[in-house]
PDB file of N, CA and C in Angstrom:
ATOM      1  N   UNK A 320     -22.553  12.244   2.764  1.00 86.00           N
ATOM      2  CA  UNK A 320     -21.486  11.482   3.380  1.00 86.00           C
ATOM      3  C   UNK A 320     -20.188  12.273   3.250  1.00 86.00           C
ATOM      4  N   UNK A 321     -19.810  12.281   4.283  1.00 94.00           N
ATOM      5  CA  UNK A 321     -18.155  13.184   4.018  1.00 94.00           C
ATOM      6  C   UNK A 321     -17.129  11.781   4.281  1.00 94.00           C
ATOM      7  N   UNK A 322     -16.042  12.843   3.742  1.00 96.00           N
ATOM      8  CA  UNK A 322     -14.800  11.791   3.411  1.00 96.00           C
ATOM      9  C   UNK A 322     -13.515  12.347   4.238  1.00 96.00           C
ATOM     10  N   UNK A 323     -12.567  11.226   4.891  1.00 96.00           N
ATOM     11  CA  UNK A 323     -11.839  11.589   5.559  1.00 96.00           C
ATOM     12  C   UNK A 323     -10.431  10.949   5.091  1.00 96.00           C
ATOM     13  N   UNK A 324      -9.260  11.959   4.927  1.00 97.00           N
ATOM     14  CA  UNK A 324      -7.852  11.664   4.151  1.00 97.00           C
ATOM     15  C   UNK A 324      -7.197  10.984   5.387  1.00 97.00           C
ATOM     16  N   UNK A 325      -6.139  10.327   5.237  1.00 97.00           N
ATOM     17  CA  UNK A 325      -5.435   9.708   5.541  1.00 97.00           C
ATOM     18  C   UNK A 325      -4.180   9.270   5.057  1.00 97.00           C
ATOM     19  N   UNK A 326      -3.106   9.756   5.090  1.00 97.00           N
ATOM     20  CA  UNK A 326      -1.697  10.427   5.207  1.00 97.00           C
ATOM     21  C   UNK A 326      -0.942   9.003   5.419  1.00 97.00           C
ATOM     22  N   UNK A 327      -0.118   8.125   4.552  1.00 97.00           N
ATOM     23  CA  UNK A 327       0.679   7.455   4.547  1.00 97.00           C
ATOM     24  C   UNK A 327       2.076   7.296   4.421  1.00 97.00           C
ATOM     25  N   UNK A 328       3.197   7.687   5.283  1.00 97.00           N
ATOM     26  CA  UNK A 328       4.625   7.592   4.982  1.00 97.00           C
ATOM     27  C   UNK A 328       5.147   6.122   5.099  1.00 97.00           C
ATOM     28  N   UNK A 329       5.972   6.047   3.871  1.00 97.00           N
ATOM     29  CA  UNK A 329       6.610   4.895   3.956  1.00 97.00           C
ATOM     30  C   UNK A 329       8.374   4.881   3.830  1.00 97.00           C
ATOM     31  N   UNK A 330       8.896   3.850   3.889  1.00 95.00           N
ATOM     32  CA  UNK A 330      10.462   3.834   3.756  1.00 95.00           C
ATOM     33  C   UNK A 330      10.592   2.645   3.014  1.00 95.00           C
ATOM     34  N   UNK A 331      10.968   2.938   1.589  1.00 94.00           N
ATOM     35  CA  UNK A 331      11.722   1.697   0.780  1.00 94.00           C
ATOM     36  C   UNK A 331      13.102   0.624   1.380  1.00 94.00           C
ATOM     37  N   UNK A 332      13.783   1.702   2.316  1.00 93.00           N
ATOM     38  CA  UNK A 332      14.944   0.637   2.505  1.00 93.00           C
ATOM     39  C   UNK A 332      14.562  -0.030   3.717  1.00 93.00           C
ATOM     40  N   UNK A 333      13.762   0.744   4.364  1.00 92.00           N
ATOM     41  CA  UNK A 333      13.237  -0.473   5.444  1.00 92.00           C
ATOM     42  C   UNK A 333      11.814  -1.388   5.302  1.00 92.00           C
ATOM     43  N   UNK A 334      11.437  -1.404   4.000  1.00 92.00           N
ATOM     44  CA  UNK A 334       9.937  -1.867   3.635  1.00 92.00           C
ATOM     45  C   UNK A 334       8.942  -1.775   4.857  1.00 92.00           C
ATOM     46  N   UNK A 335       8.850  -0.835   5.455  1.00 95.00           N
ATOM     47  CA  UNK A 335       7.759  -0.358   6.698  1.00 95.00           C
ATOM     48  C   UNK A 335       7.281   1.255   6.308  1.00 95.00           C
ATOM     49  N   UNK A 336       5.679   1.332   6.953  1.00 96.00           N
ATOM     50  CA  UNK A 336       5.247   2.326   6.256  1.00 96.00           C
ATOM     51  C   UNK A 336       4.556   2.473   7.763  1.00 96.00           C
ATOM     52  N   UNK A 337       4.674   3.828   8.382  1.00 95.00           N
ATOM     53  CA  UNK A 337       3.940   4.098   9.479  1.00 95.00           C
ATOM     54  C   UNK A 337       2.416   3.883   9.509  1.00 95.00           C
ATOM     55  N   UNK A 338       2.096   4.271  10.963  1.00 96.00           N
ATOM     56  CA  UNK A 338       0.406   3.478  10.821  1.00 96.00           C
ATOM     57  C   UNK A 338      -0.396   5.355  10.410  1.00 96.00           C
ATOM     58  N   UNK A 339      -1.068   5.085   9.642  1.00 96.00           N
ATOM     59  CA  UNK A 339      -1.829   6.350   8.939  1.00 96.00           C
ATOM     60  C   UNK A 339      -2.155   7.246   9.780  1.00 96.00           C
ATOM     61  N   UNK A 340      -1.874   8.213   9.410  1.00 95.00           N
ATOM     62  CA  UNK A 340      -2.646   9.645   9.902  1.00 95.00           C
ATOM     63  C   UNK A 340      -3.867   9.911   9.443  1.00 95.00           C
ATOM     64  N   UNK A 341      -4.252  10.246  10.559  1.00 95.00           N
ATOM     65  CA  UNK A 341      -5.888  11.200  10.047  1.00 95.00           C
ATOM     66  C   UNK A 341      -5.847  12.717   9.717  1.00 95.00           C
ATOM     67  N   UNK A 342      -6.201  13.132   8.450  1.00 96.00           N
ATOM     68  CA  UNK A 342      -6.218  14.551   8.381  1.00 96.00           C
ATOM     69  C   UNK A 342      -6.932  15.307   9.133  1.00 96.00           C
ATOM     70  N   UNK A 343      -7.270  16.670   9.798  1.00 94.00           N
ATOM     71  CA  UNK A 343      -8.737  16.933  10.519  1.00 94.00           C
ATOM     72  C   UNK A 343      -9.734  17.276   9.284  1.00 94.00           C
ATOM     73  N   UNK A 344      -9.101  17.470   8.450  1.00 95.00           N
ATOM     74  CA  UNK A 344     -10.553  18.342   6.970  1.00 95.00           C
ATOM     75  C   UNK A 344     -11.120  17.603   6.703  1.00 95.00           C
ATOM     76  N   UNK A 345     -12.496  17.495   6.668  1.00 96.00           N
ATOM     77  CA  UNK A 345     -13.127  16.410   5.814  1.00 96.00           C
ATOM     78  C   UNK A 345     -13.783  16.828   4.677  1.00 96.00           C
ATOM     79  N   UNK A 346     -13.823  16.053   3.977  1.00 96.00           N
ATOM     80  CA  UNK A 346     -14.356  16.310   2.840  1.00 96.00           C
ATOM     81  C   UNK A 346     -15.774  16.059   2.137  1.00 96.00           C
ATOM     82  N   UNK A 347     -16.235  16.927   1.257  1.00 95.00           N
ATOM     83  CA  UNK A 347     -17.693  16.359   0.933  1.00 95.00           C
ATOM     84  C   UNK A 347     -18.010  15.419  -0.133  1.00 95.00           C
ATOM     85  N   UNK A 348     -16.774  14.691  -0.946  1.00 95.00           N
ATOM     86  CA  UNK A 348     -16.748  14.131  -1.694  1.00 95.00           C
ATOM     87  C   UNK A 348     -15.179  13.602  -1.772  1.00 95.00           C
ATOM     88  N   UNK A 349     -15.665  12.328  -3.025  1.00 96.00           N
ATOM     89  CA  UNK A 349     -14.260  11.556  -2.868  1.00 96.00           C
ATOM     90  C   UNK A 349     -13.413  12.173  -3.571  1.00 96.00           C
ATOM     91  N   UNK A 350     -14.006  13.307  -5.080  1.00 97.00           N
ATOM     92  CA  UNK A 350     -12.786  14.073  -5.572  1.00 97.00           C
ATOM     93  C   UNK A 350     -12.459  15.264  -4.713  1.00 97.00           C
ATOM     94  N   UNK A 351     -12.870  16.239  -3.983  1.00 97.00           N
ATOM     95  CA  UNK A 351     -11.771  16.761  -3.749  1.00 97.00           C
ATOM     96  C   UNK A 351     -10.993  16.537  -2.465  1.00 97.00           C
ATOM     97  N   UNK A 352     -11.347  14.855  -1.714  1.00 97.00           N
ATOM     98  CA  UNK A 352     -10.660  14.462  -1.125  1.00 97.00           C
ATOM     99  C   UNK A 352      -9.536  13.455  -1.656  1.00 97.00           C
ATOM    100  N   UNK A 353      -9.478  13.730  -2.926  1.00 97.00           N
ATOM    101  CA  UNK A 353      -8.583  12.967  -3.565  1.00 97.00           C
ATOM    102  C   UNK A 353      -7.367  13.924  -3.663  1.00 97.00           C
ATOM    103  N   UNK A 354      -7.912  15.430  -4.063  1.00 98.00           N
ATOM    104  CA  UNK A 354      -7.158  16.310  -4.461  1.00 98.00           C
ATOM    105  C   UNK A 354      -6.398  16.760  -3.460  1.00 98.00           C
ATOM    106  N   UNK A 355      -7.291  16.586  -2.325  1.00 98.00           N
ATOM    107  CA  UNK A 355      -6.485  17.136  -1.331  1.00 98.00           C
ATOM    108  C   UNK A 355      -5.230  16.214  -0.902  1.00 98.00           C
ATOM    109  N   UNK A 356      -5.341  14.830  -0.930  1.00 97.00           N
ATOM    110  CA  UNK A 356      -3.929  13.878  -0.534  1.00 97.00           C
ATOM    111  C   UNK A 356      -2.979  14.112  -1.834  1.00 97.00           C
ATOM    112  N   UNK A 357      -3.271  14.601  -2.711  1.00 98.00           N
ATOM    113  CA  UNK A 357      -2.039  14.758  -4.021  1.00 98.00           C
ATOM    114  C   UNK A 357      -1.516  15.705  -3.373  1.00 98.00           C
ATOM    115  N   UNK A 358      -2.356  16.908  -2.786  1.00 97.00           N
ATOM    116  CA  UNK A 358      -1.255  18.120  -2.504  1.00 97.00           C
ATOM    117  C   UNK A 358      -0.783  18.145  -1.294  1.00 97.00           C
ATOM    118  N   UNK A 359      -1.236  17.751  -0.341  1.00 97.00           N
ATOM    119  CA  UNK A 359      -0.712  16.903   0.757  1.00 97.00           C
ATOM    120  C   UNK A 359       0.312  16.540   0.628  1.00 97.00           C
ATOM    121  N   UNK A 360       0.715  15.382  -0.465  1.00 97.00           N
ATOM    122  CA  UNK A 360       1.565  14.062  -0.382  1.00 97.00           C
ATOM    123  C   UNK A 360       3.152  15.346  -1.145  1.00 97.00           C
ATOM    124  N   UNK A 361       2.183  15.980  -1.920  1.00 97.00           N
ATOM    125  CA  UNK A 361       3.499  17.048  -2.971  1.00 97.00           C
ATOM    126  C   UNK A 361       4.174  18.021  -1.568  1.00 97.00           C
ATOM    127  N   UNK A 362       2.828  18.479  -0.264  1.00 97.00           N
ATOM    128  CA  UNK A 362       3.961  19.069   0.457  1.00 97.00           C
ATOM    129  C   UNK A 362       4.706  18.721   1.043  1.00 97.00           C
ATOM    130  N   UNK A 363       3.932  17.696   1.214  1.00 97.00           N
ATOM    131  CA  UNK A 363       5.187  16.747   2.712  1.00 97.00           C
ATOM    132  C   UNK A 363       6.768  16.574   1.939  1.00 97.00           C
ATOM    133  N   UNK A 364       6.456  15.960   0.873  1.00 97.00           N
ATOM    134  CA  UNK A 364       8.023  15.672   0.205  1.00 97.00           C
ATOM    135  C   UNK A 364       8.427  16.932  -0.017  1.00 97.00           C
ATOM    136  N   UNK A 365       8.242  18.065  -0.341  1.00 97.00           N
ATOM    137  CA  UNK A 365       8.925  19.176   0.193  1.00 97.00           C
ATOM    138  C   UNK A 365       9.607  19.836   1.094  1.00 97.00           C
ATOM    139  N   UNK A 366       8.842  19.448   2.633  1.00 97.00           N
ATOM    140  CA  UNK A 366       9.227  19.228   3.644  1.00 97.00           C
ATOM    141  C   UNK A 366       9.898  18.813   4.429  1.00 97.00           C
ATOM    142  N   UNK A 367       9.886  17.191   3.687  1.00 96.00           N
ATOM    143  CA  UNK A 367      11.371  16.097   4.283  1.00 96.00           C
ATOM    144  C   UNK A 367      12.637  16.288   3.040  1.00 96.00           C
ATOM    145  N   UNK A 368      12.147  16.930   2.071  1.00 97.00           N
ATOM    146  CA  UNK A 368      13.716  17.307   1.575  1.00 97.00           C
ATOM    147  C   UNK A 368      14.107  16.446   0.601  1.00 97.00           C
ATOM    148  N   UNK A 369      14.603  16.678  -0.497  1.00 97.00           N
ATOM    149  CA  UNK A 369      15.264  15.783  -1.309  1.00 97.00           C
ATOM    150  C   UNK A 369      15.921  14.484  -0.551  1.00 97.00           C
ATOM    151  N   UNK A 370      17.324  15.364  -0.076  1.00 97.00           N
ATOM    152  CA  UNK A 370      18.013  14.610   0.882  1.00 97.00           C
ATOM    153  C   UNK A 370      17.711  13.203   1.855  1.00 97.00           C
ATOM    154  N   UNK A 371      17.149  13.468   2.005  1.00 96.00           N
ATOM    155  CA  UNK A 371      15.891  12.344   3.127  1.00 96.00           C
ATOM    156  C   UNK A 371      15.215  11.446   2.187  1.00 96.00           C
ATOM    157  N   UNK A 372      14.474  12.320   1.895  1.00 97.00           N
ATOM    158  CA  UNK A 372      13.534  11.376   0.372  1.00 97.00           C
ATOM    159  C   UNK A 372      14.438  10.329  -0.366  1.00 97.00           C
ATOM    160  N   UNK A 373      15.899  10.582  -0.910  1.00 97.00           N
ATOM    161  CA  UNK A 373      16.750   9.755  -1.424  1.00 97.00           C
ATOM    162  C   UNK A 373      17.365   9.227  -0.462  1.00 97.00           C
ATOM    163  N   UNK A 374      17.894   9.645   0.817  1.00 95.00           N
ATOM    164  CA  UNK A 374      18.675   8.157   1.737  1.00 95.00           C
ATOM    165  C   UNK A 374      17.492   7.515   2.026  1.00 95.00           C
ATOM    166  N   UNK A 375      16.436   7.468   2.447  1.00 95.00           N
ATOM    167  CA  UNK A 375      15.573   6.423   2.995  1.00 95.00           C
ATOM    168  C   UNK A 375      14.641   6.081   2.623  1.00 95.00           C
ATOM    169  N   UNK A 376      14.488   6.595   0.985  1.00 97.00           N
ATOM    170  CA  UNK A 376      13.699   6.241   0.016  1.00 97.00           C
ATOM    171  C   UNK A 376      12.187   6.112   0.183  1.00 97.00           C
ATOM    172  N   UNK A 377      11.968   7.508   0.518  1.00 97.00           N
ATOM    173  CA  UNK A 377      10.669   7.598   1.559  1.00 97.00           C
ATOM    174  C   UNK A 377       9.593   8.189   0.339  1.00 97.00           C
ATOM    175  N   UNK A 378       8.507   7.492   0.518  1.00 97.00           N
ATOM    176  CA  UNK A 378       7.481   7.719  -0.464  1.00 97.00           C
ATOM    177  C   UNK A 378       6.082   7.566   0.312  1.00 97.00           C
ATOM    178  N   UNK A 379       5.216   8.295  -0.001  1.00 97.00           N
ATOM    179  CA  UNK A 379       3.726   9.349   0.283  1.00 97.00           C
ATOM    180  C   UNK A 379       2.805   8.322  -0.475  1.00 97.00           C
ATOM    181  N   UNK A 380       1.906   8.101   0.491  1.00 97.00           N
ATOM    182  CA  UNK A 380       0.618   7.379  -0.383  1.00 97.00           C
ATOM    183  C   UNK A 380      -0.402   7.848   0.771  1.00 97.00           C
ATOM    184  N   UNK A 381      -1.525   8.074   0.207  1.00 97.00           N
ATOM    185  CA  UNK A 381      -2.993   8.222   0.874  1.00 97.00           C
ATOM    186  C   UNK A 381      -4.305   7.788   0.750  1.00 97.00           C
ATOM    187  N   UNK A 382      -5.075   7.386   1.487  1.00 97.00           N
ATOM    188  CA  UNK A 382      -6.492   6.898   1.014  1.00 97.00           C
ATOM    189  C   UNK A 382      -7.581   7.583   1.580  1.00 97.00           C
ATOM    190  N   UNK A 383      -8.740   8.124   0.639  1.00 97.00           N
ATOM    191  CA  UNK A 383      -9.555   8.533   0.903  1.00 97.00           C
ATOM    192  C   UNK A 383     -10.987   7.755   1.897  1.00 97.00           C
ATOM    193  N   UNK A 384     -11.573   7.682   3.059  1.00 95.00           N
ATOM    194  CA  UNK A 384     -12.189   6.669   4.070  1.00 95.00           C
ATOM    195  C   UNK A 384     -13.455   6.981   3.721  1.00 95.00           C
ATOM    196  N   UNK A 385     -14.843   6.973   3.090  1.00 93.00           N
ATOM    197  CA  UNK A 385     -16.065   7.672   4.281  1.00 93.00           C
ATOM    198  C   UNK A 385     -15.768   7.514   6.156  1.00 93.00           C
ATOM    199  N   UNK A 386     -16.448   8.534   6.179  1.00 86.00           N
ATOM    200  CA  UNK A 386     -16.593   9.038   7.892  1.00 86.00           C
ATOM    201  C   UNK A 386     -17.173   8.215   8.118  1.00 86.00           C
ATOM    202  N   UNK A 387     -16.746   7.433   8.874  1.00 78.00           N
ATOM    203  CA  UNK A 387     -18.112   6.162  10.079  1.00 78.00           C
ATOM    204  C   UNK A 387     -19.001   7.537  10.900  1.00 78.00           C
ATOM    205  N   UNK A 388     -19.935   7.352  11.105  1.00 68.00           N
ATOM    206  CA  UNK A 388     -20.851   8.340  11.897  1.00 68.00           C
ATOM    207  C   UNK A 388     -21.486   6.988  13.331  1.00 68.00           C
ATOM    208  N   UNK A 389     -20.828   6.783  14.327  1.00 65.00           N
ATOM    209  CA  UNK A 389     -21.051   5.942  15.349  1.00 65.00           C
ATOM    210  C   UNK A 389     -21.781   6.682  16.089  1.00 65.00           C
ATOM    211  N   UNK A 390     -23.442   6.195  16.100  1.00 61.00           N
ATOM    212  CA  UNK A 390     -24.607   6.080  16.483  1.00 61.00           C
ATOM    213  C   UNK A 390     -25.025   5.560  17.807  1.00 61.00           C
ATOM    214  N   UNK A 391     -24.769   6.080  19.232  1.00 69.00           N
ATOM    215  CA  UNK A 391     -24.562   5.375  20.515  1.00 69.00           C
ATOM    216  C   UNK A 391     -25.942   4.652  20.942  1.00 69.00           C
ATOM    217  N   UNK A 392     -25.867   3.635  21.354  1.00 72.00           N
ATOM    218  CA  UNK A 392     -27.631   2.800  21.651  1.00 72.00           C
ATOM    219  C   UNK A 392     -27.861   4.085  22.892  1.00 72.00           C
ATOM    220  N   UNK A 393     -29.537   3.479  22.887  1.00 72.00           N
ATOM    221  CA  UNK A 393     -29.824   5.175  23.861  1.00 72.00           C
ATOM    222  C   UNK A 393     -29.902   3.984  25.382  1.00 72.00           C
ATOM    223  N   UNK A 394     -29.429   4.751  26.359  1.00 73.00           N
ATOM    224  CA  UNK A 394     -29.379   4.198  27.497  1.00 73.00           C
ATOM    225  C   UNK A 394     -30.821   3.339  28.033  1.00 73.00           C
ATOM    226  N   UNK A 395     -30.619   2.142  28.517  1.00 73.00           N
ATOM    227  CA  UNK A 395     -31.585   1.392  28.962  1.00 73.00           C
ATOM    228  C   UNK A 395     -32.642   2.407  30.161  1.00 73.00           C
ATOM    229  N   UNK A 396     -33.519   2.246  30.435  1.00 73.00           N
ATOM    230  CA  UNK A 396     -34.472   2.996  31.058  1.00 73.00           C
ATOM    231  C   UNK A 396     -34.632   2.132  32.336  1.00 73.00           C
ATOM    232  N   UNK A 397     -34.263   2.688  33.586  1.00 75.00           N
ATOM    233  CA  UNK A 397     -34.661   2.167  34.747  1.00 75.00           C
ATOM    234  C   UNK A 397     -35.801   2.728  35.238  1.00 75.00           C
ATOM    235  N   UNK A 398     -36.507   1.930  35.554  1.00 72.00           N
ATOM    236  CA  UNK A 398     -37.479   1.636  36.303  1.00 72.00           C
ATOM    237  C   UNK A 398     -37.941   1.582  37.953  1.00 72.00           C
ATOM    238  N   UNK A 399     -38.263   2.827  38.373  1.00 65.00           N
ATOM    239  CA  UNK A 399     -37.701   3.012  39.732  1.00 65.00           C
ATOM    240  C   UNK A 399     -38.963   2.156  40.490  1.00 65.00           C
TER     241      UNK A 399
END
């Protein structure tokens, strides 16, 4: 089963947190898809900057998913 990250930004002064991102990497397990949203979450706040991070009090959370694997029914068979 692989595992798929998902990227959460939020804003304290506006208590709203965008709707999640999907990472493309997946992972083969839940630890080092764990590891991967810590370092994720450490670059992004690098990224948006102190500055930003303190006016809009913006804070990083992520959750690790299993992959749904959607299985299509096989087409009905006509009958000529």
């Amino acid at each position: 089963m692989k595992y798929v990250l998902f990227m959460i930004m939020c804003s304290g002064i506006a208590e709203q947190c965008m709707p999640p991102h999907q990472m493309e990497t997946k992972y083969n397990d839940m630890y080092n898809c764990l590891n991967a949203g810590y370092k994720e979450s450490l670059a992004k706040s690098k990224e948006i900057g102190r500055q930003q991070i303190n006016e809009h009090q913006i804070y990083l959370k992520f959750v690790c998913k299993e992959e749904k694997v959607i299985v299509p029914k096989p087409k009905p068979k006509i009958e000529a």
